[in-house]
Amino acid sequence: MAPRKKASRDSNQVPNPLTDEDRVELFRSMVGIREFEEQVQRSYLEGLVHGTTHLCNGHEAVSSGVIKALRPDDYISYTYRGHGHCLARGMDMEAAFAELFGREDGVCGGVGGSMHLTDIDKGLIGAFGIVGGGLPVAVGAGLSAQLAGKEQISVGFFGDGAANIGAFHESLNIAQVWNLPVLFVCENNLYGEFTRINHTTPYEDLVIRARGYAMEAVQVDGNNVEEVYAAASVAAMRARGGGGPTFIEAKTYRHRGHSRTDPAKYRDPAEVEAWMKRDPIDLYRKELEARGVLDDAGADAIIEELRAAAKEAADRAAASEWPSADQDFMAKTFA
Amino acid sequence: MAPRKKASRDSNQVPNPLTDEDRVELFRSMVGIREFEEQVQRSYLEGLVHGTTHLCNGHEAVSSGVIKALRPDDYISYTYRGHGHCLARGMDMEAAFAELFGREDGVCGGVGGSMHLTDIDKGLIGAFGIVGGGLPVAVGAGLSAQLAGKEQISVGFFGDGAANIGAFHESLNIAQVWNLPVLFVCENNLYGEFTRINHTTPYEDLVIRARGYAMEAVQVDGNNVEEVYAAASVAAMRARGGGGPTFIEAKTYRHRGHSRTDPAKYRDPAEVEAWMKRDPIDLYRKELEARGVLDDAGADAIIEELRAAAKEAADRAAASEWPSADQDFMAKTFA
Amino acid sequence: MATQEMTYREAIVLALQEEMRRDPTTLIMGEDIGESEGPFKTCQGLLEEFGAARVRDTPIAETGFVGASLGLSLTGYRPIAEIMFADFLGVAFDQIVNGIAKHRFMSGGKVKTPIVIRAIGGAGLRFAAQHSQTAESWMLSVPGLKIICPSNPEQAYLMLKAAIRDDNPVLVLEHKALMSMKGPVPVGTEDIAMPTGPNILRQGSDVTIVGSLAMVGRSLGAAELLKDEGIEAEVIDIQVLRPMNVELIADSVRRTNNLVVVEEQAPTGGWSSDVVADVVSQAFDYLDSPPARVTLPDHPLPYSPGLEDAMLPSPEKIAATAKALLE
Amino acid sequence: MATQEMTYREAIVLALQEEMRRDPTTLIMGEDIGESEGPFKTCQGLLEEFGAARVRDTPIAETGFVGASLGLSLTGYRPIAEIMFADFLGVAFDQIVNGIAKHRFMSGGKVKTPIVIRAIGGAGLRFAAQHSQTAESWMLSVPGLKIICPSNPEQAYLMLKAAIRDDNPVLVLEHKALMSMKGPVPVGTEDIAMPTGPNILRQGSDVTIVGSLAMVGRSLGAAELLKDEGIEAEVIDIQVLRPMNVELIADSVRRTNNLVVVEEQAPTGGWSSDVVADVVSQAFDYLDSPPARVTLPDHPLPYSPGLEDAMLPSPEKIAATAKALLE
Ligand SMILES: Cc1ncc(C[n+]2csc(CCOP(=O)(O)OP(=O)(O)O)c2C)c(N)n1
Ligand SMILES: Cc1ncc(C[n+]2csc(CCOP(=O)(O)OP(=O)(O)O)c2C)c(N)n1
Ligand SMILES: [Mg+2]
Ligand SMILES: [Mg+2]
């Protein structure tokens, strides 16, 4: 095995090195997310997805890489741009589509919507539509994990834009003071909605922010899924062992606009082009092919399979019933 | 003149070196604050001050030193523990006492109270009772100063405890991104109410927090008024020149409890003793005497004078009328 | 002054533009409002005309920039803060209720705080529970704050201009479902005054229907339905939620003897209860029926389109409620 | 179970103690609540008995620790968050209204969020504008939240225990002016239920007076004054603000035919309007007079003792209001 590129000073001690099966699984995970999102876009244009939706194309290596490093009883909080995290964690595609379509079979019965996919049984504790809003919740889950004493951890995913809001600050400080097993995973895609990071933050390397909390931190290529995995594995190991939280900055890029039909005209074409060349799925495919883990046909087959799976799941979801307006909503409000 | 101790790498370039008259003024400023607060405590025990009050005994060098570095058109925001800032800026003692006593002649007509002394004509833009609440306001005043283009600056005073709240974070980030002329002055007295900093913050040197914003920062001995002055002068010069904000951590200690009659039993007696030995007024008195700027009798005379002045101001304030409940409060609510 | 047909959104843009031209101490802050001109395009052309110093893209930090508006107002500026979705008022809440709304009073009436907070709220666009609130009831009880709600392009224009000229903190709640509503706007109006109470939009003698924002149009729709049944509804736009003044509504009720209030919020804690309570105390003897309220149900708003539609007060439901009172 | 005389504050401590003993998944977070036992001493002895893992001093970061309670509740714990002054609910507001209150609903009813937020509010102690609010009206319109208000030691004890056992987010508003009120408390009660509506504290046939928290005692005081004039007031403690249920009040009004609601908040946006609106719709034909409300004035609370006292609804003012209805 070729030596893996170092993600940080610790990444050469990855606790659970990947097998080839793991690698194929990672590839499948990313492709699954991509094909799901592509189908969401098509479904959106067909009028099946309502209101708004925030696609994560381009970010697949972050969700797939981090979540691969987790155990089944770990907790994850994420955002309105959270389809990828849910799928990487095993959310059923049909249930996810049905939620986006507002149907009864949706993972939240159609009342949550695209921004709020939640599946507590998988540790998917919530998708937060208020920027930064999920981080205190991740801290709470981290405290829970610490108290339970079962080496669980909690992960809070968030964007670069979220690093400027108060909830972020309070969360990182509390996690550090209480030495909580929390991974703060910043998906730095350089934009908060339509505004580039340089307009809102004093620098582009958000890993710097962790210094203010004296928190362990690492910056990774968020388009390199194994590098993400390695960093998350190390951080998870540290957290499970009582070593406290880690800030992981994953440099990535969103391929599409912020939401819906945003054409993202505010981005420099050269920047877009440079990043599109670094598509995390293409990169990994090349790496796996170079390593002989997958061949071209094998990779194509996976893509075909998952594209078809997404399409079928969407079709089934589109056939699902609308939720009844006569149901007992108060029972959904109060337990 | 003996070389001044270095506060930071820049402090040997203090833009406006102090004259002996300045030094006496600084001493008077600190003594005035101390005598005011001592009188507040007596008045509190006599039932003249209502509700609660937060004394700043021990912090005098911070307010006096920073405010000495300001120009008349600069802006200052501060906290419930804000009597010192107001007095250092020239608030009339009687008007301050009258406010604490809830009288008509109070600087806010008796409706503000001990936590909310405000005097806009002196640039004393507000005392904020919500921890961290004054910092966004200081940022706004800093933006105002930047837009006006008159080399004004804005200062936001706050405590160590406030460095953990969201408003702090958002304020520092905005000030840095917008390169605003704001001095963030942290009076690190090691306690937020009854809880020591080590329970709430990952370290005791809050200057570290500034790193997360890539902000210029300096730590000073908050009980050494000239060191505070020097650091503030440098930061003010930088801000006026377009160099952006500075974080100033002033290490200090409160001599009394958090508020009212809190005996502050939660503090280690050795810690209290060590700090009481470093009373900023005693230290400066010794320094001025050693330098021959003041002699013992001169220092005593200043203390006597200001003690008497505080007493008289309190007596006059106590004789002031109660505000009428029949007045037009809506006119105080809306302009 | 000329009347021009335009959308609610364009009316907002025009008001901002005219007032920013008029007064160089005005400035606007918000997320993605500069080059991107705001997610709802409510700041179209502003950056180009007024430059980056006065049209400021902020970090995602509502506490920070809303709080900054207090500092600006105390030092000679007239800041306008745009809150992209009214739901996000929650993250700036403390600065609004404990800071901005109280600062003048706590100073003994010695400072002025000319601040406008514009927030775009409301349901109907399938934005689900965290992006569909009008949110005014959160602040309805906060002394020191004015709250106004434009329900059409003319009001969007006039009210925003008035708010910008007002020397006090004004929360202007705009409704996202109204953004493309068209109507005549008296362009260039210079004689501007803050609205001080409600406004009668349709006269009628049988029942008074009061609404705000998107509920005004639905109330007018209900009036049409009622007309078909021979019932003449008077429709009133509440316009000003704070300070609340129901005299005109009480007057109307003295004529119609029946009252329905329509609110796009939960049944508890909203302004419709205030209207009922105040009207009852002012016009008790004139009421032929107990005032009725049509509100959202007492749970968060669901995402699914059919569900969202079923929750919102419809013209049919409003009309039925009014009719029931008259029976 | 034995009845024991104790203060409101001691009743809070006891409820916390008993429930934390009963259920190891409970824990409490707040500022200065550990060694210092809380600024109002509402956490006396807790650290000693339950240790620092379950009695947690937090940084000054209400958004952080209130939000953390949502994460804890989703993962098997029953967190209790103490907000030192109810006024500080403002800084945690978003987490409460957009997060905690909506999370179960948005999940399709699939998660449980057993969270208690205790907040100590209220006027009368000369704490001025930023430290004297009861603040409940900020959240009165927020579906998904329960809000309860204990007005005496027994209720402080029973309600807090019930809130801790409830599987939903409950905001328990305690009043700082009641902290040293003494009364009998049924120590060790195991049969606990969440209150679902108001409670009659004094029977009377002439007028119904409804209050909450410190206004309950003042209403009882008013009833004594009225008695001297031959007027029998029925005094009702609203107890539960959310979900609001006024049936018992409407029943009472059907007997007394007159209603006064006393609220320690501004005249707009508070629960007294909801009570009036709901009672009017349920008992319209039984009302002999328009329901009256006694509230704070529509400006922030002033500091000066005489001013503060003049603002608060006094027994005299409540009695005079009731009397005026009967004239
Ligand atoms: C408190 C708050 N303010 C504003 C918004 C509107 N908003 C939604 S997403 C977003 C940008 C967030 O950027 P980032 O954190 O980088 O995440 P990304 O969308 O790039 O994944 C904004 C401003 C919001 N949801 N919440
Ligand atoms: C948001 C908020 N939370 C809690 C409080 C209660 N409180 C008042 S002062 C204080 C401690 C503040 O400590 P620090 O910032 O260090 O300032 P110091 O009092 O030491 O000067 C606390 C917790 C408050 N006023 N505001
Ligand atoms: Mg981003
Ligand atoms: Mg401190």
PDB file of C-alpha atoms in Angstrom, chain B residues 73-252:
ATOM      1  CA  ASP B  73     -14.980  62.481  20.587  1.00  0.00           C
ATOM      2  CA  ASP B  74     -14.210  58.792  21.055  1.00  0.00           C
ATOM      3  CA  TYR B  75     -16.926  56.364  22.100  1.00  0.00           C
ATOM      4  CA  ILE B  76     -17.014  54.014  25.060  1.00  0.00           C
ATOM      5  CA  SER B  77     -19.318  51.126  25.877  1.00  0.00           C
ATOM      6  CA  TYR B  78     -19.041  49.324  29.193  1.00  0.00           C
ATOM      7  CA  THR B  79     -20.984  47.162  31.603  1.00  0.00           C
ATOM      8  CA  TYR B  80     -23.054  47.048  34.795  1.00  0.00           C
ATOM      9  CA  ARG B  81     -19.619  47.306  36.468  1.00  0.00           C
ATOM     10  CA  GLY B  82     -19.244  50.634  34.775  1.00  0.00           C
ATOM     11  CA  HIS B  83     -18.982  53.389  37.374  1.00  0.00           C
ATOM     12  CA  GLY B  84     -15.235  53.619  36.872  1.00  0.00           C
ATOM     13  CA  HIS B  85     -15.447  54.133  33.143  1.00  0.00           C
ATOM     14  CA  CYS B  86     -17.968  56.891  33.572  1.00  0.00           C
ATOM     15  CA  LEU B  87     -15.984  58.704  36.216  1.00  0.00           C
ATOM     16  CA  ALA B  88     -12.705  58.355  34.343  1.00  0.00           C
ATOM     17  CA  ARG B  89     -14.482  59.985  31.441  1.00  0.00           C
ATOM     18  CA  GLY B  90     -15.584  62.856  33.620  1.00  0.00           C
ATOM     19  CA  MET B  91     -19.106  61.989  34.668  1.00  0.00           C
ATOM     20  CA  ASP B  92     -20.184  64.224  37.481  1.00  0.00           C
ATOM     21  CA  MET B  93     -20.074  62.339  40.778  1.00  0.00           C
ATOM     22  CA  GLU B  94     -23.254  63.844  42.078  1.00  0.00           C
ATOM     23  CA  ALA B  95     -25.186  62.943  38.934  1.00  0.00           C
ATOM     24  CA  ALA B  96     -23.801  59.424  39.176  1.00  0.00           C
ATOM     25  CA  PHE B  97     -24.746  59.062  42.831  1.00  0.00           C
ATOM     26  CA  ALA B  98     -28.161  60.529  42.188  1.00  0.00           C
ATOM     27  CA  GLU B  99     -28.679  57.882  39.522  1.00  0.00           C
ATOM     28  CA  LEU B 100     -27.627  55.123  41.879  1.00  0.00           C
ATOM     29  CA  PHE B 101     -30.014  56.536  44.437  1.00  0.00           C
ATOM     30  CA  GLY B 102     -32.826  56.632  41.880  1.00  0.00           C
ATOM     31  CA  ARG B 103     -33.227  60.399  41.992  1.00  0.00           C
ATOM     32  CA  GLU B 104     -34.415  62.900  39.486  1.00  0.00           C
ATOM     33  CA  ASP B 105     -31.003  64.535  39.241  1.00  0.00           C
ATOM     34  CA  GLY B 106     -29.462  61.229  38.269  1.00  0.00           C
ATOM     35  CA  VAL B 107     -27.604  61.153  35.002  1.00  0.00           C
ATOM     36  CA  CYS B 108     -30.514  59.094  33.595  1.00  0.00           C
ATOM     37  CA  GLY B 109     -33.193  60.757  35.695  1.00  0.00           C
ATOM     38  CA  GLY B 110     -33.254  57.828  38.092  1.00  0.00           C
ATOM     39  CA  VAL B 111     -34.780  55.425  35.607  1.00  0.00           C
ATOM     40  CA  GLY B 112     -31.513  53.768  34.567  1.00  0.00           C
ATOM     41  CA  GLY B 113     -29.914  52.801  37.861  1.00  0.00           C
ATOM     42  CA  SER B 114     -26.508  51.541  38.924  1.00  0.00           C
ATOM     43  CA  MET B 115     -26.163  49.182  35.970  1.00  0.00           C
ATOM     44  CA  HIS B 116     -27.042  51.694  33.282  1.00  0.00           C
ATOM     45  CA  LEU B 117     -25.115  54.951  33.684  1.00  0.00           C
ATOM     46  CA  THR B 118     -25.067  56.645  30.303  1.00  0.00           C
ATOM     47  CA  ASP B 119     -23.893  60.068  29.194  1.00  0.00           C
ATOM     48  CA  ILE B 120     -23.929  60.383  25.465  1.00  0.00           C
ATOM     49  CA  ASP B 121     -22.365  63.846  25.434  1.00  0.00           C
ATOM     50  CA  LYS B 122     -19.211  62.389  26.898  1.00  0.00           C
ATOM     51  CA  GLY B 123     -19.176  59.511  24.462  1.00  0.00           C
ATOM     52  CA  LEU B 124     -20.366  57.225  27.262  1.00  0.00           C
ATOM     53  CA  ILE B 125     -22.739  55.438  24.954  1.00  0.00           C
ATOM     54  CA  GLY B 126     -24.025  52.863  27.351  1.00  0.00           C
ATOM     55  CA  ALA B 127     -23.677  50.450  30.237  1.00  0.00           C
ATOM     56  CA  PHE B 128     -24.946  47.017  29.331  1.00  0.00           C
ATOM     57  CA  GLY B 129     -26.420  44.639  31.852  1.00  0.00           C
ATOM     58  CA  ILE B 130     -26.501  41.672  29.542  1.00  0.00           C
ATOM     59  CA  VAL B 131     -23.068  40.078  29.475  1.00  0.00           C
ATOM     60  CA  GLY B 132     -21.412  40.802  26.133  1.00  0.00           C
ATOM     61  CA  GLY B 133     -24.330  42.967  25.056  1.00  0.00           C
ATOM     62  CA  GLY B 134     -22.269  46.123  24.747  1.00  0.00           C
ATOM     63  CA  LEU B 135     -19.739  44.725  22.318  1.00  0.00           C
ATOM     64  CA  PRO B 136     -21.828  44.789  19.137  1.00  0.00           C
ATOM     65  CA  VAL B 137     -22.744  48.326  20.149  1.00  0.00           C
ATOM     66  CA  ALA B 138     -19.075  49.249  20.425  1.00  0.00           C
ATOM     67  CA  VAL B 139     -18.600  47.769  16.973  1.00  0.00           C
ATOM     68  CA  GLY B 140     -21.395  49.950  15.643  1.00  0.00           C
ATOM     69  CA  ALA B 141     -19.805  53.008  17.181  1.00  0.00           C
ATOM     70  CA  GLY B 142     -16.521  51.908  15.627  1.00  0.00           C
ATOM     71  CA  LEU B 143     -18.154  51.687  12.238  1.00  0.00           C
ATOM     72  CA  SER B 144     -19.587  55.122  12.801  1.00  0.00           C
ATOM     73  CA  ALA B 145     -16.109  56.388  13.635  1.00  0.00           C
ATOM     74  CA  GLN B 146     -14.653  54.772  10.547  1.00  0.00           C
ATOM     75  CA  LEU B 147     -17.334  56.252   8.304  1.00  0.00           C
ATOM     76  CA  ALA B 148     -16.995  59.718   9.803  1.00  0.00           C
ATOM     77  CA  GLY B 149     -13.326  59.761   8.869  1.00  0.00           C
ATOM     78  CA  LYS B 150     -12.302  61.893  11.826  1.00  0.00           C
ATOM     79  CA  GLU B 151      -9.841  59.477  13.390  1.00  0.00           C
ATOM     80  CA  GLN B 152     -12.270  58.692  16.156  1.00  0.00           C
ATOM     81  CA  ILE B 153     -12.201  55.319  17.839  1.00  0.00           C
ATOM     82  CA  SER B 154     -14.531  53.211  19.891  1.00  0.00           C
ATOM     83  CA  VAL B 155     -13.732  51.216  23.020  1.00  0.00           C
ATOM     84  CA  GLY B 156     -15.676  48.273  24.349  1.00  0.00           C
ATOM     85  CA  PHE B 157     -14.932  47.248  27.929  1.00  0.00           C
ATOM     86  CA  PHE B 158     -15.955  43.777  29.063  1.00  0.00           C
ATOM     87  CA  GLY B 159     -15.064  41.052  31.518  1.00  0.00           C
ATOM     88  CA  ASP B 160     -13.352  37.706  31.224  1.00  0.00           C
ATOM     89  CA  GLY B 161     -16.714  35.975  31.538  1.00  0.00           C
ATOM     90  CA  ALA B 162     -18.041  37.861  28.544  1.00  0.00           C
ATOM     91  CA  ALA B 163     -15.404  36.307  26.306  1.00  0.00           C
ATOM     92  CA  ASN B 164     -17.454  33.091  26.273  1.00  0.00           C
ATOM     93  CA  ILE B 165     -20.665  34.499  24.872  1.00  0.00           C
ATOM     94  CA  GLY B 166     -21.735  34.713  21.259  1.00  0.00           C
ATOM     95  CA  ALA B 167     -21.986  38.502  21.096  1.00  0.00           C
ATOM     96  CA  PHE B 168     -18.275  38.731  21.857  1.00  0.00           C
ATOM     97  CA  HIS B 169     -17.399  36.451  18.988  1.00  0.00           C
ATOM     98  CA  GLU B 170     -19.542  38.149  16.406  1.00  0.00           C
ATOM     99  CA  SER B 171     -18.230  41.530  17.469  1.00  0.00           C
ATOM    100  CA  LEU B 172     -14.570  40.655  17.207  1.00  0.00           C
ATOM    101  CA  ASN B 173     -15.009  38.971  13.873  1.00  0.00           C
ATOM    102  CA  ILE B 174     -16.928  41.873  12.378  1.00  0.00           C
ATOM    103  CA  ALA B 175     -14.470  44.430  13.729  1.00  0.00           C
ATOM    104  CA  GLN B 176     -11.558  42.538  12.253  1.00  0.00           C
ATOM    105  CA  VAL B 177     -13.151  41.933   8.850  1.00  0.00           C
ATOM    106  CA  TRP B 178     -14.228  45.541   8.576  1.00  0.00           C
ATOM    107  CA  ASN B 179     -10.955  46.764  10.022  1.00  0.00           C
ATOM    108  CA  LEU B 180     -12.792  48.962  12.489  1.00  0.00           C
ATOM    109  CA  PRO B 181     -11.141  51.342  14.947  1.00  0.00           C
ATOM    110  CA  VAL B 182     -12.250  49.465  18.041  1.00  0.00           C
ATOM    111  CA  LEU B 183     -10.344  48.637  21.211  1.00  0.00           C
ATOM    112  CA  PHE B 184     -11.725  45.541  22.904  1.00  0.00           C
ATOM    113  CA  VAL B 185     -10.616  45.892  26.489  1.00  0.00           C
ATOM    114  CA  CYS B 186     -11.003  42.743  28.537  1.00  0.00           C
ATOM    115  CA  GLU B 187     -10.845  43.326  32.274  1.00  0.00           C
ATOM    116  CA  ASN B 188      -9.764  39.855  33.255  1.00  0.00           C
ATOM    117  CA  ASN B 189     -10.434  39.676  36.972  1.00  0.00           C
ATOM    118  CA  LEU B 190     -10.454  35.871  36.899  1.00  0.00           C
ATOM    119  CA  TYR B 191     -14.100  35.566  37.924  1.00  0.00           C
ATOM    120  CA  GLY B 192     -17.489  35.754  36.310  1.00  0.00           C
ATOM    121  CA  GLU B 193     -19.758  36.243  39.270  1.00  0.00           C
ATOM    122  CA  PHE B 194     -18.748  33.458  41.678  1.00  0.00           C
ATOM    123  CA  THR B 195     -17.100  31.134  39.196  1.00  0.00           C
ATOM    124  CA  ARG B 196     -13.397  31.148  38.489  1.00  0.00           C
ATOM    125  CA  ILE B 197     -12.181  31.411  34.907  1.00  0.00           C
ATOM    126  CA  ASN B 198     -10.676  27.925  34.870  1.00  0.00           C
ATOM    127  CA  HIS B 199     -14.184  26.458  35.072  1.00  0.00           C
ATOM    128  CA  THR B 200     -15.420  28.369  32.059  1.00  0.00           C
ATOM    129  CA  THR B 201     -12.519  29.013  29.719  1.00  0.00           C
ATOM    130  CA  PRO B 202      -9.769  26.704  28.446  1.00  0.00           C
ATOM    131  CA  TYR B 203      -6.995  29.019  29.692  1.00  0.00           C
ATOM    132  CA  GLU B 204      -6.519  32.054  31.862  1.00  0.00           C
ATOM    133  CA  ASP B 205      -4.802  34.305  29.341  1.00  0.00           C
ATOM    134  CA  LEU B 206      -7.648  35.679  27.351  1.00  0.00           C
ATOM    135  CA  VAL B 207      -5.325  37.325  24.904  1.00  0.00           C
ATOM    136  CA  ILE B 208      -5.225  33.880  23.306  1.00  0.00           C
ATOM    137  CA  ARG B 209      -8.815  34.361  22.233  1.00  0.00           C
ATOM    138  CA  ALA B 210      -7.781  37.118  19.853  1.00  0.00           C
ATOM    139  CA  ARG B 211      -5.794  34.605  17.828  1.00  0.00           C
ATOM    140  CA  GLY B 212      -8.999  33.136  16.503  1.00  0.00           C
ATOM    141  CA  TYR B 213      -9.665  36.448  14.787  1.00  0.00           C
ATOM    142  CA  ALA B 214      -6.101  37.144  13.716  1.00  0.00           C
ATOM    143  CA  MET B 215      -6.534  40.335  15.678  1.00  0.00           C
ATOM    144  CA  GLU B 216      -3.734  42.458  17.031  1.00  0.00           C
ATOM    145  CA  ALA B 217      -3.595  41.716  20.743  1.00  0.00           C
ATOM    146  CA  VAL B 218      -1.701  42.657  23.841  1.00  0.00           C
ATOM    147  CA  GLN B 219      -1.748  41.555  27.431  1.00  0.00           C
ATOM    148  CA  VAL B 220      -1.012  44.090  30.122  1.00  0.00           C
ATOM    149  CA  ASP B 221      -0.783  44.306  33.863  1.00  0.00           C
ATOM    150  CA  GLY B 222      -4.185  45.803  34.503  1.00  0.00           C
ATOM    151  CA  ASN B 223      -3.045  47.077  37.863  1.00  0.00           C
ATOM    152  CA  ASN B 224      -0.301  49.163  36.329  1.00  0.00           C
ATOM    153  CA  VAL B 225      -2.008  52.245  35.031  1.00  0.00           C
ATOM    154  CA  GLU B 226       0.854  53.456  32.871  1.00  0.00           C
ATOM    155  CA  GLU B 227       1.209  50.085  31.238  1.00  0.00           C
ATOM    156  CA  VAL B 228      -2.497  50.130  30.469  1.00  0.00           C
ATOM    157  CA  TYR B 229      -2.191  53.657  29.152  1.00  0.00           C
ATOM    158  CA  ALA B 230       0.722  52.759  26.952  1.00  0.00           C
ATOM    159  CA  ALA B 231      -1.017  49.776  25.410  1.00  0.00           C
ATOM    160  CA  ALA B 232      -4.216  51.723  24.844  1.00  0.00           C
ATOM    161  CA  SER B 233      -2.305  54.616  23.303  1.00  0.00           C
ATOM    162  CA  VAL B 234      -0.601  52.355  20.841  1.00  0.00           C
ATOM    163  CA  ALA B 235      -3.821  50.577  19.990  1.00  0.00           C
ATOM    164  CA  ALA B 236      -5.641  53.880  19.634  1.00  0.00           C
ATOM    165  CA  MET B 237      -2.936  55.236  17.365  1.00  0.00           C
ATOM    166  CA  ARG B 238      -3.143  52.144  15.217  1.00  0.00           C
ATOM    167  CA  ALA B 239      -6.930  52.330  15.063  1.00  0.00           C
ATOM    168  CA  ARG B 240      -6.930  56.036  14.190  1.00  0.00           C
ATOM    169  CA  GLY B 241      -4.473  55.377  11.438  1.00  0.00           C
ATOM    170  CA  GLY B 242      -6.668  52.728   9.846  1.00  0.00           C
ATOM    171  CA  GLY B 243      -4.807  49.811  11.370  1.00  0.00           C
ATOM    172  CA  GLY B 244      -7.920  48.179  12.743  1.00  0.00           C
ATOM    173  CA  PRO B 245      -8.965  46.796  16.085  1.00  0.00           C
ATOM    174  CA  THR B 246      -6.883  45.644  19.021  1.00  0.00           C
ATOM    175  CA  PHE B 247      -7.681  43.233  21.782  1.00  0.00           C
ATOM    176  CA  ILE B 248      -6.264  44.364  25.119  1.00  0.00           C
ATOM    177  CA  GLU B 249      -6.316  41.942  27.990  1.00  0.00           C
ATOM    178  CA  ALA B 250      -5.824  43.737  31.291  1.00  0.00           C
ATOM    179  CA  LYS B 251      -5.102  41.372  34.143  1.00  0.00           C
ATOM    180  CA  THR B 252      -6.775  42.683  37.237  1.00  0.00           C
TER     181      THR B 252
END
